[in-house]
mmCIF file of C-alpha atoms and ligand atoms in Angstrom:
data_model
loop_
_atom_site.group_PDB
_atom_site.id
_atom_site.type_symbol
_atom_site.label_atom_id
_atom_site.label_comp_id
_atom_site.label_asym_id
_atom_site.label_seq_id
_atom_site.Cartn_x
_atom_site.Cartn_y
_atom_site.Cartn_z
ATOM 1 C CA MET A 1 -8.667 16.534 -12.897
ATOM 2 C CA ALA A 2 -5.871 16.878 -10.332
ATOM 3 C CA ASN A 3 -2.566 15.205 -11.102
ATOM 4 C CA PRO A 4 -1.908 11.965 -9.236
ATOM 5 C CA SER A 5 0.151 12.652 -6.120
ATOM 6 C CA LEU A 6 3.306 10.899 -4.962
ATOM 7 C CA LEU A 7 5.240 11.259 -1.729
ATOM 8 C CA ILE A 8 8.898 10.281 -2.101
ATOM 9 C CA LEU A 9 10.701 9.145 1.043
ATOM 10 C CA ALA A 10 14.193 8.277 -0.181
ATOM 11 C CA GLY A 11 15.548 7.416 3.276
ATOM 12 C CA ASP A 12 19.099 6.362 4.083
ATOM 13 C CA GLY A 13 22.172 4.775 2.491
ATOM 14 C CA ILE A 14 21.589 3.882 -1.153
ATOM 15 C CA GLY A 15 17.906 4.957 -0.835
ATOM 16 C CA PRO A 16 18.537 8.494 -2.189
ATOM 17 C CA GLU A 17 20.909 7.137 -4.869
ATOM 18 C CA VAL A 18 18.392 4.714 -6.384
ATOM 19 C CA MET A 19 15.530 7.173 -5.916
ATOM 20 C CA ALA A 20 17.426 9.785 -7.967
ATOM 21 C CA GLU A 21 17.031 7.462 -10.971
ATOM 22 C CA VAL A 22 13.311 7.028 -10.304
ATOM 23 C CA LYS A 23 12.902 10.805 -10.220
ATOM 24 C CA LYS A 24 14.424 10.971 -13.717
ATOM 25 C CA ILE A 25 11.837 8.446 -14.914
ATOM 26 C CA ILE A 26 9.029 10.428 -13.314
ATOM 27 C CA ALA A 27 10.307 13.560 -15.125
ATOM 28 C CA TRP A 28 10.504 11.551 -18.378
ATOM 29 C CA MET A 29 6.872 10.495 -17.962
ATOM 30 C CA GLY A 30 5.885 14.167 -17.728
ATOM 31 C CA ASP A 31 8.024 15.295 -20.686
ATOM 32 C CA LYS A 32 7.427 12.425 -23.076
ATOM 33 C CA ARG A 33 4.091 10.930 -22.090
ATOM 34 C CA GLY A 34 2.202 13.891 -20.640
ATOM 35 C CA VAL A 35 1.758 11.977 -17.388
ATOM 36 C CA THR A 36 2.494 14.475 -14.633
ATOM 37 C CA PHE A 37 2.654 13.668 -10.947
ATOM 38 C CA ASP A 38 2.489 16.086 -8.040
ATOM 39 C CA VAL A 39 5.631 14.977 -6.241
ATOM 40 C CA SER A 40 6.538 15.929 -2.687
ATOM 41 C CA GLU A 41 9.544 14.698 -0.752
ATOM 42 C CA ASP A 42 10.227 14.131 2.909
ATOM 43 C CA LEU A 43 12.416 12.260 5.376
ATOM 44 C CA VAL A 44 12.109 8.763 6.815
ATOM 45 C CA GLY A 45 14.458 6.572 8.843
ATOM 46 C CA GLY A 46 17.831 7.672 10.173
ATOM 47 C CA CYS A 47 17.861 10.941 8.221
ATOM 48 C CA ALA A 48 14.502 11.872 9.800
ATOM 49 C CA TYR A 49 15.880 10.986 13.233
ATOM 50 C CA ASP A 50 18.887 13.261 12.619
ATOM 51 C CA VAL A 51 16.590 16.223 11.906
ATOM 52 C CA HIS A 52 13.486 15.560 14.014
ATOM 53 C CA GLY A 53 14.616 13.087 16.670
ATOM 54 C CA THR A 54 12.098 10.573 15.307
ATOM 55 C CA PRO A 55 12.278 8.248 12.267
ATOM 56 C CA LEU A 56 8.929 9.527 10.978
ATOM 57 C CA ALA A 57 7.596 12.981 11.894
ATOM 58 C CA ASP A 58 3.833 13.331 12.437
ATOM 59 C CA ALA A 59 3.616 15.797 9.550
ATOM 60 C CA THR A 60 5.228 13.220 7.224
ATOM 61 C CA MET A 61 2.804 10.558 8.424
ATOM 62 C CA ALA A 62 -0.109 12.913 7.714
ATOM 63 C CA LYS A 63 1.215 13.592 4.197
ATOM 64 C CA ALA A 64 1.526 9.848 3.548
ATOM 65 C CA GLN A 65 -2.154 9.435 4.421
ATOM 66 C CA GLU A 66 -3.178 12.097 1.897
ATOM 67 C CA VAL A 67 -1.227 11.184 -1.241
ATOM 68 C CA ASP A 68 -2.196 8.613 -3.869
ATOM 69 C CA ALA A 69 1.007 6.632 -3.323
ATOM 70 C CA VAL A 70 4.177 6.655 -1.245
ATOM 71 C CA LEU A 71 7.495 5.660 -2.813
ATOM 72 C CA LEU A 72 10.161 4.667 -0.295
ATOM 73 C CA GLY A 73 13.880 4.022 -0.845
ATOM 74 C CA ALA A 74 15.437 2.268 2.161
ATOM 75 C CA VAL A 75 16.096 2.981 5.815
ATOM 76 C CA GLY A 76 18.797 2.116 8.317
ATOM 77 C CA GLY A 77 22.553 2.138 8.747
ATOM 78 C CA PRO A 78 25.223 1.141 11.262
ATOM 79 C CA GLN A 79 25.341 4.656 12.770
ATOM 80 C CA TYR A 80 21.786 4.094 14.044
ATOM 81 C CA ASP A 81 22.279 0.584 15.433
ATOM 82 C CA GLU A 82 22.641 1.722 19.046
ATOM 83 C CA LEU A 83 19.508 3.911 19.088
ATOM 84 C CA PRO A 84 16.652 2.917 21.402
ATOM 85 C CA PHE A 85 14.170 0.550 19.756
ATOM 86 C CA ALA A 86 11.415 3.202 19.582
ATOM 87 C CA VAL A 87 13.431 5.555 17.363
ATOM 88 C CA LYS A 88 15.318 3.061 15.201
ATOM 89 C CA PRO A 89 15.031 3.874 11.460
ATOM 90 C CA GLU A 90 12.919 0.745 10.804
ATOM 91 C CA ARG A 91 10.252 2.078 13.186
ATOM 92 C CA GLY A 92 9.500 4.783 10.631
ATOM 93 C CA LEU A 93 8.667 2.177 8.032
ATOM 94 C CA LEU A 94 6.644 0.094 10.482
ATOM 95 C CA ARG A 95 4.632 3.160 11.489
ATOM 96 C CA LEU A 96 3.793 3.883 7.856
ATOM 97 C CA ARG A 97 2.645 0.297 7.280
ATOM 98 C CA LYS A 98 0.607 0.217 10.471
ATOM 99 C CA GLU A 99 -1.114 3.603 10.294
ATOM 100 C CA MET A 100 -1.879 3.256 6.592
ATOM 101 C CA ASP A 101 -3.230 -0.225 7.423
ATOM 102 C CA LEU A 102 -1.375 -1.829 4.512
ATOM 103 C CA PHE A 103 -2.684 -5.351 4.792
ATOM 104 C CA ALA A 104 -1.661 -6.778 1.412
ATOM 105 C CA ASN A 105 2.030 -7.113 0.618
ATOM 106 C CA LEU A 106 2.745 -7.770 -3.059
ATOM 107 C CA ARG A 107 6.044 -9.380 -3.931
ATOM 108 C CA PRO A 108 6.503 -10.173 -7.602
ATOM 109 C CA ALA A 109 9.070 -12.768 -8.586
ATOM 110 C CA GLN A 110 9.951 -12.079 -12.161
ATOM 111 C CA CYS A 111 12.923 -13.569 -13.934
ATOM 112 C CA PHE A 112 14.341 -11.541 -16.774
ATOM 113 C CA ASP A 113 15.720 -13.884 -19.430
ATOM 114 C CA ALA A 114 19.104 -12.164 -19.415
ATOM 115 C CA LEU A 115 19.496 -12.965 -15.701
ATOM 116 C CA ALA A 116 18.201 -16.546 -15.692
ATOM 117 C CA ASP A 117 21.735 -17.794 -15.029
ATOM 118 C CA PHE A 118 21.716 -15.931 -11.704
ATOM 119 C CA SER A 119 19.070 -18.175 -10.216
ATOM 120 C CA SER A 120 20.081 -21.098 -8.054
ATOM 121 C CA LEU A 121 17.636 -23.171 -10.126
ATOM 122 C CA LYS A 122 18.080 -24.449 -13.667
ATOM 123 C CA LYS A 123 17.606 -21.806 -16.325
ATOM 124 C CA ASP A 124 14.591 -23.495 -17.982
ATOM 125 C CA VAL A 125 12.773 -23.670 -14.617
ATOM 126 C CA VAL A 126 12.966 -19.897 -14.082
ATOM 127 C CA ALA A 127 13.388 -18.219 -17.495
ATOM 128 C CA GLY A 128 10.299 -16.098 -18.148
ATOM 129 C CA LEU A 129 8.971 -16.593 -14.623
ATOM 130 C CA ASP A 130 6.397 -13.975 -13.600
ATOM 131 C CA ILE A 131 4.480 -14.690 -10.406
ATOM 132 C CA MET A 132 3.075 -12.522 -7.633
ATOM 133 C CA ILE A 133 2.910 -13.452 -3.968
ATOM 134 C CA VAL A 134 0.273 -11.615 -1.945
ATOM 135 C CA ARG A 135 1.085 -11.862 1.752
ATOM 136 C CA GLU A 136 -1.323 -10.772 4.479
ATOM 137 C CA LEU A 137 0.735 -8.215 6.404
ATOM 138 C CA THR A 138 -1.099 -6.888 9.448
ATOM 139 C CA SER A 139 -2.479 -9.919 11.271
ATOM 140 C CA GLY A 140 -1.804 -13.604 11.934
ATOM 141 C CA VAL A 141 0.772 -15.119 14.216
ATOM 142 C CA TYR A 142 3.060 -12.060 14.293
ATOM 143 C CA PHE A 143 0.303 -10.031 15.959
ATOM 144 C CA GLY A 144 -2.121 -12.491 17.637
ATOM 145 C CA GLU A 145 -2.716 -12.460 21.405
ATOM 146 C CA PRO A 146 -1.823 -14.044 23.768
ATOM 147 C CA ARG A 147 1.874 -13.788 23.085
ATOM 148 C CA GLY A 148 4.919 -13.755 25.297
ATOM 149 C CA ILE A 149 7.271 -15.923 27.287
ATOM 150 C CA PHE A 150 5.570 -17.249 30.419
ATOM 151 C CA THR A 151 6.499 -19.594 33.213
ATOM 152 C CA GLU A 152 4.541 -22.807 33.623
ATOM 153 C CA GLY A 153 5.597 -24.902 36.582
ATOM 154 C CA ASN A 154 9.367 -24.892 36.538
ATOM 155 C CA GLU A 155 9.929 -24.099 32.874
ATOM 156 C CA ARG A 156 9.372 -21.256 30.436
ATOM 157 C CA VAL A 157 6.913 -21.438 27.580
ATOM 158 C CA GLY A 158 6.953 -19.215 24.491
ATOM 159 C CA ILE A 159 3.527 -18.429 23.036
ATOM 160 C CA ASN A 160 2.351 -16.859 19.793
ATOM 161 C CA THR A 161 -1.174 -17.080 18.502
ATOM 162 C CA GLN A 162 -2.329 -17.488 14.924
ATOM 163 C CA ARG A 163 -5.582 -15.552 14.690
ATOM 164 C CA TYR A 164 -7.493 -14.438 11.617
ATOM 165 C CA THR A 165 -10.923 -12.848 11.406
ATOM 166 C CA GLU A 166 -13.178 -13.450 8.455
ATOM 167 C CA SER A 167 -12.887 -9.820 7.328
ATOM 168 C CA GLU A 168 -9.083 -9.904 7.459
ATOM 169 C CA ILE A 169 -9.048 -12.934 5.177
ATOM 170 C CA ALA A 170 -11.718 -11.514 2.880
ATOM 171 C CA ARG A 171 -9.919 -8.240 2.225
ATOM 172 C CA VAL A 172 -6.584 -9.796 1.308
ATOM 173 C CA ALA A 173 -8.402 -12.378 -0.846
ATOM 174 C CA ARG A 174 -10.091 -9.523 -2.729
ATOM 175 C CA SER A 175 -6.685 -7.883 -3.294
ATOM 176 C CA ALA A 176 -5.393 -11.138 -4.777
ATOM 177 C CA PHE A 177 -8.408 -11.636 -7.052
ATOM 178 C CA GLU A 178 -8.269 -8.018 -8.255
ATOM 179 C CA LEU A 179 -4.589 -8.445 -9.073
ATOM 180 C CA ALA A 180 -5.185 -11.720 -10.860
ATOM 181 C CA ARG A 181 -7.674 -9.967 -13.134
ATOM 182 C CA LYS A 182 -4.868 -7.582 -14.180
ATOM 183 C CA ARG A 183 -2.491 -10.533 -14.779
ATOM 184 C CA GLY A 184 -3.034 -14.192 -15.626
ATOM 185 C CA ASN A 185 -6.467 -14.518 -13.933
ATOM 186 C CA LYS A 186 -5.346 -17.355 -11.643
ATOM 187 C CA VAL A 187 -5.101 -17.444 -7.829
ATOM 188 C CA CYS A 188 -3.612 -20.214 -5.692
ATOM 189 C CA SER A 189 -4.424 -19.845 -1.979
ATOM 190 C CA MET A 190 -1.978 -21.456 0.471
ATOM 191 C CA GLU A 191 -2.578 -22.424 4.105
ATOM 192 C CA LYS A 192 -2.389 -25.497 6.326
ATOM 193 C CA ALA A 193 -6.083 -26.374 6.540
ATOM 194 C CA ASN A 194 -5.042 -29.963 7.269
ATOM 195 C CA VAL A 195 -3.647 -29.049 10.693
ATOM 196 C CA MET A 196 -4.798 -25.492 11.559
ATOM 197 C CA GLU A 197 -8.319 -24.192 12.179
ATOM 198 C CA SER A 198 -7.257 -20.743 11.010
ATOM 199 C CA GLY A 199 -6.331 -22.482 7.756
ATOM 200 C CA VAL A 200 -9.772 -24.103 7.516
ATOM 201 C CA LEU A 201 -11.421 -20.695 7.910
ATOM 202 C CA TRP A 202 -8.925 -19.162 5.446
ATOM 203 C CA ARG A 203 -9.889 -21.728 2.803
ATOM 204 C CA GLN A 204 -13.624 -21.267 3.425
ATOM 205 C CA VAL A 205 -13.539 -17.482 3.223
ATOM 206 C CA VAL A 206 -11.306 -17.368 0.129
ATOM 207 C CA THR A 207 -13.684 -19.811 -1.584
ATOM 208 C CA GLU A 208 -16.774 -17.784 -0.589
ATOM 209 C CA ILE A 209 -15.288 -14.504 -1.853
ATOM 210 C CA HIS A 210 -14.289 -16.228 -5.052
ATOM 211 C CA ASP A 211 -17.669 -17.827 -5.710
ATOM 212 C CA LYS A 212 -19.649 -14.658 -4.934
ATOM 213 C CA GLU A 213 -17.440 -11.931 -6.384
ATOM 214 C CA TYR A 214 -14.751 -13.374 -8.660
ATOM 215 C CA PRO A 215 -16.104 -16.520 -10.339
ATOM 216 C CA ASP A 216 -14.241 -15.537 -13.536
ATOM 217 C CA VAL A 217 -10.843 -16.027 -11.808
ATOM 218 C CA ALA A 218 -9.459 -19.583 -11.609
ATOM 219 C CA LEU A 219 -8.959 -20.507 -7.928
ATOM 220 C CA SER A 220 -6.974 -23.418 -6.499
ATOM 221 C CA HIS A 221 -5.860 -24.293 -2.965
ATOM 222 C CA MET A 222 -2.601 -25.810 -1.785
ATOM 223 C CA TYR A 223 -1.119 -26.684 1.588
ATOM 224 C CA ALA A 224 1.684 -24.212 2.209
ATOM 225 C CA ASP A 225 4.372 -26.881 2.662
ATOM 226 C CA ASN A 226 3.502 -28.371 -0.713
ATOM 227 C CA GLY A 227 3.429 -24.794 -2.036
ATOM 228 C CA ALA A 228 7.042 -24.349 -0.958
ATOM 229 C CA MET A 229 8.022 -27.501 -2.843
ATOM 230 C CA GLN A 230 6.068 -26.499 -5.939
ATOM 231 C CA LEU A 231 7.663 -23.048 -5.953
ATOM 232 C CA VAL A 232 11.059 -24.657 -6.314
ATOM 233 C CA ARG A 233 9.962 -27.561 -8.544
ATOM 234 C CA ASN A 234 7.837 -25.706 -11.091
ATOM 235 C CA PRO A 235 7.285 -22.043 -10.167
ATOM 236 C CA LYS A 236 5.797 -21.163 -13.564
ATOM 237 C CA GLN A 237 2.592 -23.070 -12.702
ATOM 238 C CA PHE A 238 1.548 -20.073 -10.532
ATOM 239 C CA ASP A 239 0.188 -16.638 -11.338
ATOM 240 C CA VAL A 240 -0.973 -15.043 -8.048
ATOM 241 C CA ILE A 241 -0.381 -16.801 -4.710
ATOM 242 C CA VAL A 242 -2.298 -15.524 -1.681
ATOM 243 C CA THR A 243 -1.270 -16.579 1.797
ATOM 244 C CA ASP A 244 -1.055 -15.504 5.419
ATOM 245 C CA ASN A 245 1.594 -13.424 7.149
ATOM 246 C CA LEU A 246 3.894 -16.212 8.348
ATOM 247 C CA PHE A 247 3.738 -18.467 5.283
ATOM 248 C CA GLY A 248 3.940 -15.390 3.061
ATOM 249 C CA ASP A 249 7.107 -14.243 4.801
ATOM 250 C CA LEU A 250 8.820 -17.535 3.994
ATOM 251 C CA LEU A 251 7.342 -18.185 0.556
ATOM 252 C CA SER A 252 8.038 -14.663 -0.749
ATOM 253 C CA ASP A 253 11.686 -14.815 0.319
ATOM 254 C CA ALA A 254 12.092 -18.214 -1.305
ATOM 255 C CA ALA A 255 10.418 -16.961 -4.487
ATOM 256 C CA ALA A 256 12.617 -13.849 -4.499
ATOM 257 C CA MET A 257 15.723 -15.962 -4.705
ATOM 258 C CA LEU A 258 14.415 -17.736 -7.798
ATOM 259 C CA THR A 259 15.211 -14.560 -9.660
ATOM 260 C CA GLY A 260 18.748 -13.676 -8.578
ATOM 261 C CA SER A 261 19.821 -10.330 -7.144
ATOM 262 C CA LEU A 262 18.286 -8.345 -4.305
ATOM 263 C CA GLY A 263 18.919 -5.264 -6.411
ATOM 264 C CA MET A 264 16.144 -6.373 -8.800
ATOM 265 C CA LEU A 265 13.218 -6.939 -6.450
ATOM 266 C CA PRO A 266 10.333 -4.465 -6.093
ATOM 267 C CA SER A 267 7.389 -4.636 -3.703
ATOM 268 C CA ALA A 268 4.103 -2.956 -2.930
ATOM 269 C CA SER A 269 1.975 -2.830 0.193
ATOM 270 C CA LEU A 270 -1.677 -1.994 -0.355
ATOM 271 C CA GLY A 271 -4.513 -1.055 1.984
ATOM 272 C CA ALA A 272 -8.194 -0.258 1.681
ATOM 273 C CA PRO A 273 -9.503 1.897 -1.180
ATOM 274 C CA MET A 274 -9.486 5.649 -0.520
ATOM 275 C CA ALA A 275 -12.333 8.021 -1.476
ATOM 276 C CA ASN A 276 -10.958 8.224 -5.047
ATOM 277 C CA GLY A 277 -11.068 4.423 -5.388
ATOM 278 C CA ARG A 278 -7.275 4.013 -5.309
ATOM 279 C CA PRO A 279 -5.894 1.742 -2.600
ATOM 280 C CA LYS A 280 -3.659 3.206 0.090
ATOM 281 C CA ALA A 281 -0.241 2.242 -1.207
ATOM 282 C CA LEU A 282 3.454 2.144 -0.379
ATOM 283 C CA TYR A 283 5.977 1.002 -2.987
ATOM 284 C CA GLU A 284 9.551 0.105 -2.079
ATOM 285 C CA PRO A 285 12.441 -2.081 -3.170
ATOM 286 C CA VAL A 286 12.906 -5.242 -1.099
ATOM 287 C CA HIS A 287 16.549 -4.423 -0.365
ATOM 288 C CA GLY A 288 17.821 -2.317 2.524
ATOM 289 C CA SER A 289 20.120 0.698 2.654
ATOM 290 C CA ALA A 290 23.243 -1.311 1.699
ATOM 291 C CA PRO A 291 25.720 0.699 3.795
ATOM 292 C CA ASP A 292 28.582 -1.376 2.362
ATOM 293 C CA ILE A 293 28.158 0.266 -1.053
ATOM 294 C CA ALA A 294 26.400 3.542 -0.150
ATOM 295 C CA GLY A 295 27.967 6.682 -1.617
ATOM 296 C CA GLN A 296 29.967 4.729 -4.201
ATOM 297 C CA ALA A 297 27.575 4.915 -7.185
ATOM 298 C CA LYS A 298 27.424 1.121 -7.196
ATOM 299 C CA ALA A 299 23.768 0.550 -6.248
ATOM 300 C CA ASN A 300 21.458 -1.105 -8.736
ATOM 301 C CA PRO A 301 18.449 1.220 -9.149
ATOM 302 C CA ILE A 302 16.266 -1.409 -10.894
ATOM 303 C CA ALA A 303 14.389 -2.631 -7.768
ATOM 304 C CA CYS A 304 13.341 0.937 -7.019
ATOM 305 C CA ILE A 305 12.496 1.653 -10.669
ATOM 306 C CA LEU A 306 10.365 -1.510 -10.857
ATOM 307 C CA SER A 307 8.641 -0.428 -7.620
ATOM 308 C CA PHE A 308 7.629 2.765 -9.410
ATOM 309 C CA ALA A 309 6.384 0.630 -12.327
ATOM 310 C CA MET A 310 4.195 -1.230 -9.813
ATOM 311 C CA ALA A 311 2.810 2.131 -8.663
ATOM 312 C CA LEU A 312 1.963 2.989 -12.275
ATOM 313 C CA ARG A 313 0.098 -0.307 -12.654
ATOM 314 C CA TYR A 314 -1.596 -0.767 -9.286
ATOM 315 C CA SER A 315 -2.233 2.795 -8.060
ATOM 316 C CA PHE A 316 -2.635 4.689 -11.308
ATOM 317 C CA ASP A 317 -4.053 2.111 -13.734
ATOM 318 C CA MET A 318 -1.280 2.927 -16.195
ATOM 319 C CA GLY A 319 -0.440 -0.642 -17.117
ATOM 320 C CA ASP A 320 0.905 0.414 -20.532
ATOM 321 C CA GLU A 321 3.388 2.838 -18.997
ATOM 322 C CA ALA A 322 4.392 0.245 -16.387
ATOM 323 C CA ALA A 323 5.019 -2.241 -19.189
ATOM 324 C CA ARG A 324 7.121 0.375 -21.001
ATOM 325 C CA VAL A 325 9.387 0.762 -17.934
ATOM 326 C CA GLU A 326 9.629 -3.010 -17.468
ATOM 327 C CA ALA A 327 10.398 -3.578 -21.153
ATOM 328 C CA ALA A 328 13.158 -0.948 -20.947
ATOM 329 C CA VAL A 329 14.679 -2.785 -17.975
ATOM 330 C CA GLU A 330 14.484 -6.052 -19.899
ATOM 331 C CA LYS A 331 16.149 -4.421 -22.924
ATOM 332 C CA VAL A 332 19.131 -2.984 -21.033
ATOM 333 C CA LEU A 333 19.706 -6.307 -19.299
ATOM 334 C CA ALA A 334 19.519 -8.122 -22.623
ATOM 335 C CA ASP A 335 22.071 -5.611 -23.976
ATOM 336 C CA GLY A 336 24.435 -6.666 -21.180
ATOM 337 C CA VAL A 337 24.292 -3.457 -19.117
ATOM 338 C CA ARG A 338 25.107 -4.520 -15.548
ATOM 339 C CA THR A 339 25.657 -2.924 -12.169
ATOM 340 C CA GLY A 340 28.193 -4.709 -9.948
ATOM 341 C CA ASP A 341 25.607 -6.941 -8.249
ATOM 342 C CA LEU A 342 24.652 -8.379 -11.647
ATOM 343 C CA MET A 343 28.151 -9.229 -12.830
ATOM 344 C CA GLY A 344 28.558 -12.897 -13.547
ATOM 345 C CA PRO A 345 31.739 -14.934 -13.119
ATOM 346 C CA GLU A 346 32.782 -13.877 -16.629
ATOM 347 C CA GLY A 347 33.355 -10.374 -15.221
ATOM 348 C CA GLY A 348 33.239 -7.153 -17.249
ATOM 349 C CA THR A 349 32.969 -3.490 -16.363
ATOM 350 C CA PRO A 350 29.994 -2.580 -14.189
ATOM 351 C CA VAL A 351 28.042 0.603 -14.867
ATOM 352 C CA THR A 352 27.273 3.155 -12.160
ATOM 353 C CA THR A 353 23.831 3.738 -10.667
ATOM 354 C CA SER A 354 23.189 6.745 -12.887
ATOM 355 C CA GLU A 355 24.546 5.014 -15.991
ATOM 356 C CA MET A 356 22.029 2.215 -15.423
ATOM 357 C CA GLY A 357 19.270 4.825 -15.013
ATOM 358 C CA ALA A 358 20.376 6.585 -18.203
ATOM 359 C CA ALA A 359 20.406 3.304 -20.154
ATOM 360 C CA ILE A 360 16.840 2.563 -19.024
ATOM 361 C CA ILE A 361 15.689 6.027 -20.063
ATOM 362 C CA ALA A 362 17.405 5.622 -23.447
ATOM 363 C CA ALA A 363 15.498 2.342 -23.906
ATOM 364 C CA MET A 364 12.259 4.125 -22.992
ATOM 365 C CA ASP A 365 13.054 6.837 -25.558
ATOM 366 C CA ALA A 366 13.608 4.140 -28.162
ATOM 367 C CA SER A 367 10.179 2.671 -27.336
ATOM 368 C CA LEU A 368 8.330 5.830 -28.466
HETATM 369 P P1 NAD B 401 20.719 -4.836 2.395
HETATM 370 O O1 NAD B 401 19.561 -5.225 1.547
HETATM 371 O O2 NAD B 401 20.885 -3.390 2.628
HETATM 372 O O3 NAD B 401 22.066 -5.398 1.728
HETATM 373 C C1 NAD B 401 22.370 -6.773 1.585
HETATM 374 C C2 NAD B 401 23.443 -6.957 0.510
HETATM 375 O O4 NAD B 401 22.871 -6.736 -0.778
HETATM 376 C C3 NAD B 401 24.597 -5.954 0.633
HETATM 377 O O5 NAD B 401 25.800 -6.586 0.285
HETATM 378 C C4 NAD B 401 24.259 -4.885 -0.356
HETATM 379 O O6 NAD B 401 25.391 -4.211 -0.884
HETATM 380 C C5 NAD B 401 23.530 -5.664 -1.451
HETATM 381 N N1 NAD B 401 22.502 -4.842 -2.078
HETATM 382 C C6 NAD B 401 21.293 -4.502 -1.550
HETATM 383 N N2 NAD B 401 20.634 -3.709 -2.401
HETATM 384 C C7 NAD B 401 21.423 -3.530 -3.465
HETATM 385 C C8 NAD B 401 21.286 -2.790 -4.670
HETATM 386 N N3 NAD B 401 20.197 -2.057 -4.962
HETATM 387 N N4 NAD B 401 22.299 -2.815 -5.564
HETATM 388 C C9 NAD B 401 23.401 -3.540 -5.312
HETATM 389 N N5 NAD B 401 23.588 -4.266 -4.200
HETATM 390 C C10 NAD B 401 22.603 -4.252 -3.280
HETATM 391 O O7 NAD B 401 20.574 -5.615 3.770
HETATM 392 P P2 NAD B 401 21.456 -5.506 5.112
HETATM 393 O O8 NAD B 401 22.877 -5.285 4.744
HETATM 394 O O9 NAD B 401 21.067 -6.655 5.920
HETATM 395 O O10 NAD B 401 20.913 -4.211 5.847
HETATM 396 C C11 NAD B 401 21.518 -2.923 5.761
HETATM 397 C C12 NAD B 401 20.636 -1.911 6.476
HETATM 398 O O11 NAD B 401 19.368 -1.822 5.783
HETATM 399 C C13 NAD B 401 20.289 -2.292 7.912
HETATM 400 O O12 NAD B 401 20.293 -1.115 8.690
HETATM 401 C C14 NAD B 401 18.907 -2.891 7.824
HETATM 402 O O13 NAD B 401 18.191 -2.746 9.003
HETATM 403 C C15 NAD B 401 18.309 -2.058 6.716
HETATM 404 N N6 NAD B 401 17.213 -2.698 5.968
HETATM 405 C C16 NAD B 401 16.215 -1.862 5.553
HETATM 406 C C17 NAD B 401 15.181 -2.368 4.778
HETATM 407 C C18 NAD B 401 14.155 -1.403 4.280
HETATM 408 O O14 NAD B 401 14.367 -0.208 4.286
HETATM 409 N N7 NAD B 401 13.030 -1.882 3.776
HETATM 410 C C19 NAD B 401 15.169 -3.722 4.422
HETATM 411 C C20 NAD B 401 16.218 -4.538 4.833
HETATM 412 C C21 NAD B 401 17.246 -4.008 5.604
#
């Protein structure tokens, strides 16, 4: 059987720095676990603009459509701020998401015990937290028509439209139920069915998909405003949360902050299954290109490394290897290894990006 294929788009700023550590883990998987990937690399964002005059060349887009998974670092930087909108680095990322039709955005919020003090919430509320927010990414109020700023009488009116079709709801619901089966087997669906018709339909469709196809998964429903409160009050009550584009945008950012640093947060965006049964997939850290620390060996590579662990679990069905990477991250944090972004008020000497990567690989070696 052919090796699983990966396209690496390291991008700009700290993107290549954190991706260098992921590449070492990919090589380790080949050497120590006999898990070999066919890896290709290409440009996205500002670096692609510098070479091709566009943040994502057509040939790169075509490659992304063919591989089993895309791993992206970060895009952007102040030197590109004045570019026209159509060629800004972020357009490269948006094109990937759109043309791959990545409708389910997975944002885990996981709190490593060693970092529980970093949360703005009390330690016992977040220690051991492990939840997953599944946000619908390609429809809803950010895309619905009509939209625009119009004139009515003698004043302006701003209009956006929340619109969801049954099939758009069904496919993201299926993603959430499938994920729940690989985790704690529990889904909480959030909408505002009390005040929005799109929320009424959302609740109906999620319930129908559940009853017909996933009766083994525990399903509950919550109004999204209550969901926001519950996330802060008692986040550990959740396993998988599924919600629309707008509510998911807010809830996933709030959940991210339960866990501390931006340098720790991975994400995945999944689309429809390909011919080989794997979903179209893009994995990337939540953080950006961090121009303020780029080139200084200060970046925390963990968000990018955990994004690769998500690829192992969700694209390649290698949950054991994903758990090995995650356990290694947990071990180095417990041992007190810290990049600058993870230094507490007590201070200490931060490690460099590659020292953090090396510590994680040493912990993986020790796990064999
Ligand atoms: P950012 O995420 O790049 O940085 C915010 C802060 O967090 C900075 O102080 C940075 O040093 C720190 N930080 C981020 N990641 C870190 C890591 N791995 N280790 C240590 N510290 C880390 O957000 P920003 O400063 O608002 O944006 C910078 C550039 O990145 C902009 O051009 C923006 O458009 C772009 N951006 C890209 C993405 C993406 O590629 N997905 C996401 C957000 C922002």
